[in-house]
Amino acid sequence: MSEDIYSKKREKLIELLREEGIKDERVLSAMNKVRRECFVDETEKENAYLNYPLSIGYSQTISQPYTVAFMTELLEVNPGDKVLEIGTGSGYQAAILKELGADVYSIERIYELYLKAKENLNKLNYNVTLKVGDGTLGWEEYSPFNKIIVTAGSPKIPDTLFNQLAIGGIMVIPVGDTYSQDMYKVRKSIDRNGKIIKSIETYKEFVFVPLIGKEGWDYDLR
Ligand code: SAM
């Protein structure tokens, strides 16, 4: 493992996230452990600890650190949780979830990004179960999931993903049009009569690349 010359920059970023309102110390500590510079291109390494999204190629981005922290805080990850991520991208968010002790499954639709994320995660010894495919259809084989995090903007909450969420589970997903989205924190519970309840809290306002798939945006958008 190369020397960690970015640790000071990383600590500064964590301070900034704290100032911006991220309160969960477990999330901040996880973000202080994961080397974001290892998930971006060589030319972007110097920018890895700026609070910006960065390009990872194929018209896709690694999300802004604040957004990663905000979504992870909403997800309320406990050690041992089975977490499904839709939109592996660089693998950075998956690494944060691993640092929180989750058992992580992640789906990416672009094959080249899947390969790169696999390499990034392997190099840092993060053991994440990955696949290429349409994440709007979830991962039936491993369901139900305690938590689901969708890291691309969706026109709606995909029914299949909600069905694959465990009772008592939480899904965090940006929902809106292709220009801006609100962050939805979706809880799945069950009432006394056995009826499934979907309750939603929303938080303004985010901008994500589109979730492209059967229960997302049309394939020909891209
Ligand atoms: N979580 C990523 C990270 O930490 O680098 C950033 C994700 S990027 C903002 C969104 C990703 O979602 C892109 O890599 C995109 O290809 C992927 N994506 C879009 N639609 C998808 C789908 N239906 N299934 C799986 N991945 C999808």
mmCIF file of C-alpha atoms and ligand atoms in Angstrom:
data_model
loop_
_atom_site.group_PDB
_atom_site.id
_atom_site.type_symbol
_atom_site.label_atom_id
_atom_site.label_comp_id
_atom_site.label_asym_id
_atom_site.label_seq_id
_atom_site.Cartn_x
_atom_site.Cartn_y
_atom_site.Cartn_z
ATOM 1 C CA MET A 1 0.000 0.000 0.000
ATOM 2 C CA SER A 2 1.371 3.421 -0.984
ATOM 3 C CA GLU A 3 2.061 6.041 1.678
ATOM 4 C CA ASP A 4 -1.049 7.962 2.687
ATOM 5 C CA ILE A 5 -0.032 11.474 1.603
ATOM 6 C CA TYR A 6 -3.677 12.560 1.491
ATOM 7 C CA SER A 7 -4.540 12.057 5.166
ATOM 8 C CA LYS A 8 -4.438 15.780 6.035
ATOM 9 C CA LYS A 9 -6.654 16.700 3.071
ATOM 10 C CA ARG A 10 -9.037 13.919 4.098
ATOM 11 C CA GLU A 11 -9.242 15.222 7.677
ATOM 12 C CA LYS A 12 -10.010 18.722 6.380
ATOM 13 C CA LEU A 13 -12.811 17.339 4.241
ATOM 14 C CA ILE A 14 -14.271 15.545 7.280
ATOM 15 C CA GLU A 15 -14.218 18.835 9.211
ATOM 16 C CA LEU A 16 -16.051 20.507 6.314
ATOM 17 C CA LEU A 17 -18.686 17.747 6.251
ATOM 18 C CA ARG A 18 -19.188 18.239 10.000
ATOM 19 C CA GLU A 19 -19.632 21.991 9.465
ATOM 20 C CA GLU A 20 -22.113 21.292 6.664
ATOM 21 C CA GLY A 21 -24.301 19.342 9.095
ATOM 22 C CA ILE A 22 -23.240 15.693 8.937
ATOM 23 C CA LYS A 23 -23.604 14.482 12.536
ATOM 24 C CA ASP A 24 -23.178 10.711 12.524
ATOM 25 C CA GLU A 25 -19.640 10.165 13.808
ATOM 26 C CA ARG A 26 -19.617 6.613 12.459
ATOM 27 C CA VAL A 27 -20.239 7.937 8.947
ATOM 28 C CA LEU A 28 -17.568 10.636 9.350
ATOM 29 C CA SER A 29 -15.106 8.085 10.672
ATOM 30 C CA ALA A 30 -15.818 5.710 7.740
ATOM 31 C CA MET A 31 -15.245 8.581 5.316
ATOM 32 C CA ASN A 32 -12.003 9.376 7.092
ATOM 33 C CA LYS A 33 -10.808 5.819 6.402
ATOM 34 C CA VAL A 34 -11.623 5.412 2.715
ATOM 35 C CA ARG A 35 -9.013 6.758 0.303
ATOM 36 C CA ARG A 36 -11.117 8.649 -2.247
ATOM 37 C CA GLU A 37 -8.011 9.299 -4.372
ATOM 38 C CA CYS A 38 -7.927 5.559 -5.134
ATOM 39 C CA PHE A 39 -11.369 5.750 -6.786
ATOM 40 C CA VAL A 40 -10.659 8.561 -9.277
ATOM 41 C CA ASP A 41 -8.493 8.867 -12.406
ATOM 42 C CA GLU A 42 -4.810 9.749 -12.073
ATOM 43 C CA THR A 43 -5.516 13.294 -13.331
ATOM 44 C CA GLU A 44 -8.160 13.901 -10.638
ATOM 45 C CA LYS A 45 -6.209 12.621 -7.617
ATOM 46 C CA GLU A 46 -5.226 16.130 -6.525
ATOM 47 C CA ASN A 47 -8.942 17.045 -6.508
ATOM 48 C CA ALA A 48 -10.081 13.950 -4.638
ATOM 49 C CA TYR A 49 -10.697 15.793 -1.350
ATOM 50 C CA LEU A 50 -12.544 18.773 -2.779
ATOM 51 C CA ASN A 51 -16.241 18.639 -2.008
ATOM 52 C CA TYR A 52 -17.157 18.079 -5.666
ATOM 53 C CA PRO A 53 -18.427 15.259 -7.844
ATOM 54 C CA LEU A 54 -15.671 14.151 -10.251
ATOM 55 C CA SER A 55 -15.828 12.488 -13.652
ATOM 56 C CA ILE A 56 -15.120 8.733 -13.748
ATOM 57 C CA GLY A 57 -15.621 8.444 -17.530
ATOM 58 C CA TYR A 58 -18.546 7.087 -19.578
ATOM 59 C CA SER A 59 -20.512 10.311 -18.708
ATOM 60 C CA GLN A 60 -20.671 9.187 -15.060
ATOM 61 C CA THR A 61 -19.452 10.693 -11.780
ATOM 62 C CA ILE A 62 -18.250 9.791 -8.321
ATOM 63 C CA SER A 63 -20.722 11.721 -6.153
ATOM 64 C CA GLN A 64 -19.805 14.778 -4.116
ATOM 65 C CA PRO A 65 -18.483 13.737 -0.659
ATOM 66 C CA TYR A 66 -21.272 15.702 1.079
ATOM 67 C CA THR A 67 -23.890 13.746 -0.896
ATOM 68 C CA VAL A 68 -22.227 10.422 -0.040
ATOM 69 C CA ALA A 69 -22.143 11.389 3.652
ATOM 70 C CA PHE A 70 -25.754 12.649 3.629
ATOM 71 C CA MET A 71 -27.124 9.517 1.942
ATOM 72 C CA THR A 72 -25.068 7.211 4.155
ATOM 73 C CA GLU A 73 -26.324 9.003 7.278
ATOM 74 C CA LEU A 74 -29.938 8.602 6.095
ATOM 75 C CA LEU A 75 -29.350 4.889 5.500
ATOM 76 C CA GLU A 76 -28.648 4.221 9.232
ATOM 77 C CA VAL A 77 -26.269 1.338 8.473
ATOM 78 C CA ASN A 78 -25.660 -1.159 11.290
ATOM 79 C CA PRO A 79 -22.816 -3.692 11.304
ATOM 80 C CA GLY A 80 -24.020 -6.883 9.621
ATOM 81 C CA ASP A 81 -26.732 -5.140 7.563
ATOM 82 C CA LYS A 82 -27.189 -6.580 4.101
ATOM 83 C CA VAL A 83 -27.015 -3.527 1.824
ATOM 84 C CA LEU A 84 -27.789 -3.313 -1.896
ATOM 85 C CA GLU A 85 -26.285 -0.420 -3.825
ATOM 86 C CA ILE A 86 -27.553 0.490 -7.302
ATOM 87 C CA GLY A 87 -24.885 2.335 -9.337
ATOM 88 C CA THR A 88 -21.455 1.026 -8.273
ATOM 89 C CA GLY A 89 -19.672 3.723 -10.320
ATOM 90 C CA SER A 90 -16.129 3.934 -8.929
ATOM 91 C CA GLY A 91 -16.841 1.679 -5.922
ATOM 92 C CA TYR A 92 -16.291 4.521 -3.406
ATOM 93 C CA GLN A 93 -19.758 4.433 -1.800
ATOM 94 C CA ALA A 94 -19.524 0.638 -1.514
ATOM 95 C CA ALA A 95 -16.207 1.025 0.362
ATOM 96 C CA ILE A 96 -17.838 3.451 2.826
ATOM 97 C CA LEU A 97 -20.611 0.921 3.461
ATOM 98 C CA LYS A 98 -17.986 -1.792 4.077
ATOM 99 C CA GLU A 99 -16.237 0.453 6.617
ATOM 100 C CA LEU A 100 -19.574 0.639 8.447
ATOM 101 C CA GLY A 101 -19.567 -3.144 8.725
ATOM 102 C CA ALA A 102 -22.214 -3.876 6.091
ATOM 103 C CA ASP A 103 -22.407 -6.898 3.832
ATOM 104 C CA VAL A 104 -22.460 -5.086 0.471
ATOM 105 C CA TYR A 105 -23.978 -6.034 -2.908
ATOM 106 C CA SER A 106 -23.652 -3.541 -5.731
ATOM 107 C CA ILE A 107 -24.943 -3.422 -9.325
ATOM 108 C CA GLU A 108 -23.567 -1.280 -12.168
ATOM 109 C CA ARG A 109 -25.010 -1.098 -15.700
ATOM 110 C CA ILE A 110 -21.777 -0.079 -17.495
ATOM 111 C CA TYR A 111 -19.407 -3.022 -17.876
ATOM 112 C CA GLU A 112 -16.199 -0.922 -17.996
ATOM 113 C CA LEU A 113 -17.116 0.813 -14.722
ATOM 114 C CA TYR A 114 -17.928 -2.525 -13.100
ATOM 115 C CA LEU A 115 -14.426 -3.750 -14.041
ATOM 116 C CA LYS A 116 -12.756 -0.593 -12.733
ATOM 117 C CA ALA A 117 -14.746 -0.634 -9.469
ATOM 118 C CA LYS A 118 -13.822 -4.290 -8.972
ATOM 119 C CA GLU A 119 -10.135 -3.410 -9.404
ATOM 120 C CA ASN A 120 -10.397 -0.379 -7.061
ATOM 121 C CA LEU A 121 -12.142 -2.364 -4.329
ATOM 122 C CA ASN A 122 -9.849 -5.404 -4.634
ATOM 123 C CA LYS A 123 -6.717 -3.253 -4.358
ATOM 124 C CA LEU A 124 -7.949 -1.877 -1.026
ATOM 125 C CA ASN A 125 -9.212 -5.286 0.182
ATOM 126 C CA TYR A 126 -12.894 -4.356 0.281
ATOM 127 C CA ASN A 127 -14.895 -7.512 -0.274
ATOM 128 C CA VAL A 128 -18.040 -6.415 -2.162
ATOM 129 C CA THR A 129 -20.301 -8.663 -4.257
ATOM 130 C CA LEU A 130 -20.602 -6.967 -7.664
ATOM 131 C CA LYS A 131 -22.504 -7.561 -10.867
ATOM 132 C CA VAL A 132 -23.295 -5.869 -14.161
ATOM 133 C CA GLY A 133 -26.949 -5.356 -14.945
ATOM 134 C CA ASP A 134 -30.058 -3.255 -14.597
ATOM 135 C CA GLY A 135 -30.151 -2.382 -10.905
ATOM 136 C CA THR A 136 -33.772 -1.184 -11.088
ATOM 137 C CA LEU A 137 -34.616 -4.906 -11.059
ATOM 138 C CA GLY A 138 -32.653 -5.444 -7.839
ATOM 139 C CA TRP A 139 -30.893 -8.697 -6.955
ATOM 140 C CA GLU A 140 -33.588 -11.248 -6.169
ATOM 141 C CA GLU A 141 -31.122 -14.007 -5.288
ATOM 142 C CA TYR A 142 -29.794 -12.121 -2.238
ATOM 143 C CA SER A 143 -32.982 -10.327 -1.203
ATOM 144 C CA PRO A 144 -34.398 -9.186 1.173
ATOM 145 C CA PHE A 145 -31.971 -6.345 1.955
ATOM 146 C CA ASN A 146 -31.949 -4.376 5.219
ATOM 147 C CA LYS A 147 -30.934 -1.273 3.300
ATOM 148 C CA ILE A 148 -30.985 -0.184 -0.359
ATOM 149 C CA ILE A 149 -29.111 2.863 -1.666
ATOM 150 C CA VAL A 150 -29.657 4.120 -5.210
ATOM 151 C CA THR A 151 -26.913 6.462 -6.419
ATOM 152 C CA ALA A 152 -28.560 7.653 -9.659
ATOM 153 C CA GLY A 153 -31.649 9.834 -10.143
ATOM 154 C CA SER A 154 -34.927 7.980 -10.668
ATOM 155 C CA PRO A 155 -38.363 9.088 -11.911
ATOM 156 C CA LYS A 156 -39.982 7.001 -9.107
ATOM 157 C CA ILE A 157 -39.328 4.405 -6.411
ATOM 158 C CA PRO A 158 -38.875 1.168 -8.393
ATOM 159 C CA ASP A 159 -41.490 -1.344 -7.147
ATOM 160 C CA THR A 160 -39.082 -4.252 -7.514
ATOM 161 C CA LEU A 161 -36.540 -2.576 -5.233
ATOM 162 C CA PHE A 162 -39.222 -1.803 -2.633
ATOM 163 C CA ASN A 163 -40.330 -5.452 -2.777
ATOM 164 C CA GLN A 164 -36.739 -6.574 -2.148
ATOM 165 C CA LEU A 165 -36.447 -4.388 0.958
ATOM 166 C CA ALA A 166 -36.842 -6.223 4.279
ATOM 167 C CA ILE A 167 -39.627 -5.247 6.693
ATOM 168 C CA GLY A 168 -38.073 -2.548 8.887
ATOM 169 C CA GLY A 169 -35.698 -1.672 6.058
ATOM 170 C CA ILE A 170 -34.700 1.700 4.640
ATOM 171 C CA MET A 171 -34.169 2.738 1.024
ATOM 172 C CA VAL A 172 -32.436 6.012 0.110
ATOM 173 C CA ILE A 173 -33.068 7.143 -3.466
ATOM 174 C CA PRO A 174 -33.018 10.455 -5.359
ATOM 175 C CA VAL A 175 -36.372 10.932 -7.127
ATOM 176 C CA GLY A 176 -37.309 13.687 -9.571
ATOM 177 C CA ASP A 177 -36.838 14.692 -13.201
ATOM 178 C CA THR A 178 -33.516 14.428 -15.067
ATOM 179 C CA TYR A 179 -32.407 17.939 -13.934
ATOM 180 C CA SER A 180 -32.877 17.737 -10.180
ATOM 181 C CA GLN A 181 -34.120 15.329 -7.565
ATOM 182 C CA ASP A 182 -35.224 15.246 -3.942
ATOM 183 C CA MET A 183 -33.655 12.651 -1.687
ATOM 184 C CA TYR A 184 -36.242 10.131 -0.499
ATOM 185 C CA LYS A 185 -35.783 8.136 2.688
ATOM 186 C CA VAL A 186 -38.249 5.288 2.317
ATOM 187 C CA ARG A 187 -39.155 3.032 5.247
ATOM 188 C CA LYS A 188 -40.915 -0.290 4.861
ATOM 189 C CA SER A 189 -43.020 -1.488 7.769
ATOM 190 C CA ILE A 190 -46.047 -3.658 8.429
ATOM 191 C CA ASP A 191 -49.233 -2.760 10.305
ATOM 192 C CA ARG A 192 -51.316 -4.910 12.701
ATOM 193 C CA ASN A 193 -53.335 -6.323 9.824
ATOM 194 C CA GLY A 194 -50.251 -7.406 7.945
ATOM 195 C CA LYS A 195 -50.467 -4.558 5.434
ATOM 196 C CA ILE A 196 -47.151 -3.260 4.054
ATOM 197 C CA ILE A 197 -46.618 0.439 4.778
ATOM 198 C CA LYS A 198 -44.353 2.706 2.709
ATOM 199 C CA SER A 199 -43.447 5.958 4.489
ATOM 200 C CA ILE A 200 -41.343 8.625 2.822
ATOM 201 C CA GLU A 201 -39.335 11.601 4.117
ATOM 202 C CA THR A 202 -37.918 13.950 1.474
ATOM 203 C CA TYR A 203 -34.892 16.253 1.471
ATOM 204 C CA LYS A 204 -34.094 18.932 -1.115
ATOM 205 C CA GLU A 205 -32.287 19.202 -3.620
ATOM 206 C CA PHE A 206 -29.751 17.093 -5.503
ATOM 207 C CA VAL A 207 -28.493 16.516 -9.026
ATOM 208 C CA PHE A 208 -27.670 12.981 -10.143
ATOM 209 C CA VAL A 209 -26.937 11.219 -13.409
ATOM 210 C CA PRO A 210 -30.041 9.281 -14.524
ATOM 211 C CA LEU A 211 -30.965 5.806 -13.334
ATOM 212 C CA ILE A 212 -31.409 4.065 -16.673
ATOM 213 C CA GLY A 213 -33.388 0.853 -16.701
ATOM 214 C CA LYS A 214 -36.703 -0.959 -16.858
ATOM 215 C CA GLU A 215 -38.038 0.781 -13.726
ATOM 216 C CA GLY A 216 -35.996 3.967 -14.206
ATOM 217 C CA TRP A 217 -35.503 6.239 -17.237
ATOM 218 C CA ASP A 218 -35.639 4.941 -20.835
ATOM 219 C CA TYR A 219 -32.541 3.239 -22.171
ATOM 220 C CA ASP A 220 -32.240 5.630 -25.134
ATOM 221 C CA LEU A 221 -31.723 8.714 -22.920
ATOM 222 C CA ARG A 222 -27.970 8.210 -22.904
HETATM 223 N N1 SAM B 1 -21.896 5.178 -6.168
HETATM 224 C C1 SAM B 1 -20.936 5.589 -7.160
HETATM 225 C C2 SAM B 1 -19.572 5.854 -6.578
HETATM 226 O O1 SAM B 1 -19.418 5.765 -5.351
HETATM 227 O O2 SAM B 1 -18.665 6.128 -7.357
HETATM 228 C C3 SAM B 1 -21.377 6.789 -7.963
HETATM 229 C C4 SAM B 1 -22.514 6.463 -8.831
HETATM 230 S S1 SAM B 1 -22.798 7.492 -10.229
HETATM 231 C C5 SAM B 1 -23.381 8.970 -9.503
HETATM 232 C C6 SAM B 1 -24.267 6.624 -10.790
HETATM 233 C C7 SAM B 1 -23.985 5.273 -11.388
HETATM 234 O O3 SAM B 1 -25.229 4.610 -11.608
HETATM 235 C C8 SAM B 1 -23.288 5.333 -12.735
HETATM 236 O O4 SAM B 1 -22.098 4.600 -12.681
HETATM 237 C C9 SAM B 1 -24.305 4.714 -13.686
HETATM 238 O O5 SAM B 1 -23.728 3.983 -14.745
HETATM 239 C C10 SAM B 1 -25.085 3.818 -12.761
HETATM 240 N N2 SAM B 1 -26.426 3.420 -13.208
HETATM 241 C C11 SAM B 1 -27.367 4.132 -13.858
HETATM 242 N N3 SAM B 1 -28.473 3.388 -14.065
HETATM 243 C C12 SAM B 1 -28.220 2.161 -13.528
HETATM 244 C C13 SAM B 1 -28.958 0.949 -13.413
HETATM 245 N N4 SAM B 1 -30.217 0.797 -13.880
HETATM 246 N N5 SAM B 1 -28.394 -0.105 -12.789
HETATM 247 C C14 SAM B 1 -27.130 -0.013 -12.302
HETATM 248 N N6 SAM B 1 -26.374 1.097 -12.377
HETATM 249 C C15 SAM B 1 -26.917 2.181 -12.973
#
